[in-house]
Coordinates of C-alpha atoms in Angstrom, one line a residue:
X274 CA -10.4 -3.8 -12.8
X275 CA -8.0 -0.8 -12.8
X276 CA -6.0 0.7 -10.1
X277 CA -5.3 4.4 -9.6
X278 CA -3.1 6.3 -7.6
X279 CA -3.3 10.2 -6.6
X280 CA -0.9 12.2 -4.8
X281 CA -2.7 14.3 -2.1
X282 CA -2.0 16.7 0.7
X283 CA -1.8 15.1 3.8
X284 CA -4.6 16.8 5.7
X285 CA -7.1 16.1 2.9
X286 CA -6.5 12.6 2.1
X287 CA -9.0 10.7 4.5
X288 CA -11.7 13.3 3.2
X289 CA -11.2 12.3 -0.3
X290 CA -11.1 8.8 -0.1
X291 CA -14.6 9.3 1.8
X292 CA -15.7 11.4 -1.3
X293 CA -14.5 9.0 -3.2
X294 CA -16.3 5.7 -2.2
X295 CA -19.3 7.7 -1.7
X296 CA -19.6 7.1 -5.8
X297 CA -20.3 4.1 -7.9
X298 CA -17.9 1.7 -9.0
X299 CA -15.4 3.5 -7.0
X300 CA -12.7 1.3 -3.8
X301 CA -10.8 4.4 -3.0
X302 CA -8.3 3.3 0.1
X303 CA -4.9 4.2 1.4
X304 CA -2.8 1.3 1.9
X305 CA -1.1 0.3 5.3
X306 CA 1.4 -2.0 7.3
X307 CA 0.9 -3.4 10.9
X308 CA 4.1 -3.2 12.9
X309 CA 5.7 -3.5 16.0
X310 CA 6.0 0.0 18.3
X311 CA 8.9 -0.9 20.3
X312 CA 8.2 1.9 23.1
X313 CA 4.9 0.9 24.0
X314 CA 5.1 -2.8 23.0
X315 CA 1.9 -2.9 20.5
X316 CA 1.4 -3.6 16.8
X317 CA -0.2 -0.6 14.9
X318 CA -1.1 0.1 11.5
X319 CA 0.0 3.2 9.4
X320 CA 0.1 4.3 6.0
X321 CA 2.6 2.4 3.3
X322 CA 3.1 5.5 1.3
X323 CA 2.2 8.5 3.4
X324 CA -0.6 11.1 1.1
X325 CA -0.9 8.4 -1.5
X326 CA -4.8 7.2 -2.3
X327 CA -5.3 4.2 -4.3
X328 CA -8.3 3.8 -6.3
X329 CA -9.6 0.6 -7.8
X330 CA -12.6 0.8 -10.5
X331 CA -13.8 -0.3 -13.8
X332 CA -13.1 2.9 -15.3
X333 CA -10.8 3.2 -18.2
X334 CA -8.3 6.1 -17.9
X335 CA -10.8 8.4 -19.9
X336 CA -13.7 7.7 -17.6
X337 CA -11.5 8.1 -14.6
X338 CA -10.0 11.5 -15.4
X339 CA -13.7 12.9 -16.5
X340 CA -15.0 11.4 -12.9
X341 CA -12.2 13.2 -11.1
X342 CA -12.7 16.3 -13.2
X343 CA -16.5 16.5 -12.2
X344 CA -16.0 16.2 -8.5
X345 CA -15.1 19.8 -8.5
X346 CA -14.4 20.6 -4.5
X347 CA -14.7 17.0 -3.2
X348 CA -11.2 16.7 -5.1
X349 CA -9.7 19.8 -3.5
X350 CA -6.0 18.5 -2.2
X351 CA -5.3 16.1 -5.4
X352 CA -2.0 16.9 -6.3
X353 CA -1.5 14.4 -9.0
X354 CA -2.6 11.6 -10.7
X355 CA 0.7 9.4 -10.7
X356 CA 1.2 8.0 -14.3
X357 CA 3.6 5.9 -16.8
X358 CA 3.5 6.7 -20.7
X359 CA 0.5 8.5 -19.9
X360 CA -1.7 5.9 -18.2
X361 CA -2.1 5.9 -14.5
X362 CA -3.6 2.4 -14.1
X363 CA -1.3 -0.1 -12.1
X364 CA 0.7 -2.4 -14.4
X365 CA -0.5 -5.9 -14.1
X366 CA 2.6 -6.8 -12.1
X367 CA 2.0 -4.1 -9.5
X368 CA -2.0 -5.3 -9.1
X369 CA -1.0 -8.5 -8.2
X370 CA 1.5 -8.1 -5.9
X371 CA -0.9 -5.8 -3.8
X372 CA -3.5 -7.9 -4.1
X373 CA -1.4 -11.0 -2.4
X374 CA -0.2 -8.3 0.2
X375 CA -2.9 -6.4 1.2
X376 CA -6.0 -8.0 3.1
X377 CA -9.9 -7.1 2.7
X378 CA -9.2 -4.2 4.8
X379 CA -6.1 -2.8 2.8
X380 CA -3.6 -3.9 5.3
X381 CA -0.4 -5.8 5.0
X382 CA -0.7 -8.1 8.2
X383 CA 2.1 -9.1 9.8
X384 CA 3.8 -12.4 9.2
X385 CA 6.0 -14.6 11.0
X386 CA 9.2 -16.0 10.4
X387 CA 12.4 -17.7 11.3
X388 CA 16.0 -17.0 10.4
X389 CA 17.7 -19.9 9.1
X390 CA 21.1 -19.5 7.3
X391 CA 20.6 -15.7 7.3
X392 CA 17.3 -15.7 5.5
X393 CA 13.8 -15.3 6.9
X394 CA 11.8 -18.3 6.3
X395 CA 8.1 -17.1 6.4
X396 CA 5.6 -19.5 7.1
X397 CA 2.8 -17.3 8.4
X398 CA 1.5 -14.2 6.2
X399 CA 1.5 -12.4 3.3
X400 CA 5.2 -12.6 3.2
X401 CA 4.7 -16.4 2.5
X402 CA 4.9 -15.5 -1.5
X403 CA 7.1 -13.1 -1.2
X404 CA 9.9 -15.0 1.3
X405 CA 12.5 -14.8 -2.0
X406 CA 12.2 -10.9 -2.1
X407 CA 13.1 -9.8 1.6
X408 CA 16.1 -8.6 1.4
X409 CA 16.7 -7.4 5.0
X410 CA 15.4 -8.2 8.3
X411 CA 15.4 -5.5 11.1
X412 CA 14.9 -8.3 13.9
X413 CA 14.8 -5.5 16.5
X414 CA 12.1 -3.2 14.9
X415 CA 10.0 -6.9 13.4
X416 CA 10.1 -5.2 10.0
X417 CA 11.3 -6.8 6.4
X418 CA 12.7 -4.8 3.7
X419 CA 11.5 -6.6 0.4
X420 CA 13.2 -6.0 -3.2
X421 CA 10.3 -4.7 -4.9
X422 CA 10.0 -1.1 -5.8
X423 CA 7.0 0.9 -6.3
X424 CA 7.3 4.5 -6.3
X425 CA 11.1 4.4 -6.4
X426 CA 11.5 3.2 -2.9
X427 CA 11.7 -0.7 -1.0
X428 CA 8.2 -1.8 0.3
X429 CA 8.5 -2.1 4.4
X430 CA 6.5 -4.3 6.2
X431 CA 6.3 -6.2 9.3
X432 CA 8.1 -9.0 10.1
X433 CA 8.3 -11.0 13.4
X434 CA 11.0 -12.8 13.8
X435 CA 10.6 -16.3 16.2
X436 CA 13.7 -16.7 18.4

């Protein structure tokens, strides 16, 4: 299975990820993070990378582009695909570290830890495989910081913190 990912404008996004899984073959999704809202004490969910549309499918690059290129309109607001060496599929690394993090629904759940000797120790979550990569801890905003970069930036994702 490869993994896609298009740049988008924000106001169009939702609508092509609904033309998107209206095809065959095609788990078009935009990935998220449940954390802690501090001014109304509730956990939501919003978007990992803001505009960003993920698509998994057993299309090779070729196939992919050519499907894309035939949805004419429905793929109005596709900025970019996002791409390495000129291939836009995931790397192998990147697949499998979003497929520990995110759950059937395409959200990063949030996990539970305590703080011993300065270090989170996770032992509820999808942060359980990934305890060695948090790198900080925002105790007040329940959030980790984890030392893996995907589209030049830290992945955030919540953290609860036991006292």
């Amino acid at each position: 299975m490869n993994w896609y990912v298009l740049f988008t404008l924000s106001q169009k996004t939702n609508q092509i990820v609904s033309h998107l899984n209206r095809r065959d073959n095609i788990d078009a999704f935009i990935p998220e993070y449940e954390f802690y809202y501090r001014k109304t004490k509730e956990y939501l969910i919003r978007p990992m990378f803001p505009n960003y549309i993920f698509v998994k499918t057993n299309y090779n690059q070729l196939d992919f582009n050519i499907m894309l290129n035939k949805m004419g309109e429905e793929k109005d607001g596709v900025i970019r695909q996002l791409s390495k060496d000129d291939v836009s599929a995931l790397r192998k690394e990147e697949i499998e570290m979003f497929e520990l993090l995110l759950d059937a629904n395409h959200v990063v759940r949030m996990s539970q830890a305590y703080l011993q000797d300065g270090r989170a120790k996770v032992y509820e979550g999808p942060l359980q495989a990934f305890e060695k990569q948090i790198v900080k801890v925002d105790v007040h905003n329940q959030c980790a910081y984890l030392d893996l970069i995907f589209m030049k930036r830290r992945i955030k994702v919540g953290l609860k913190i036991d006292k």
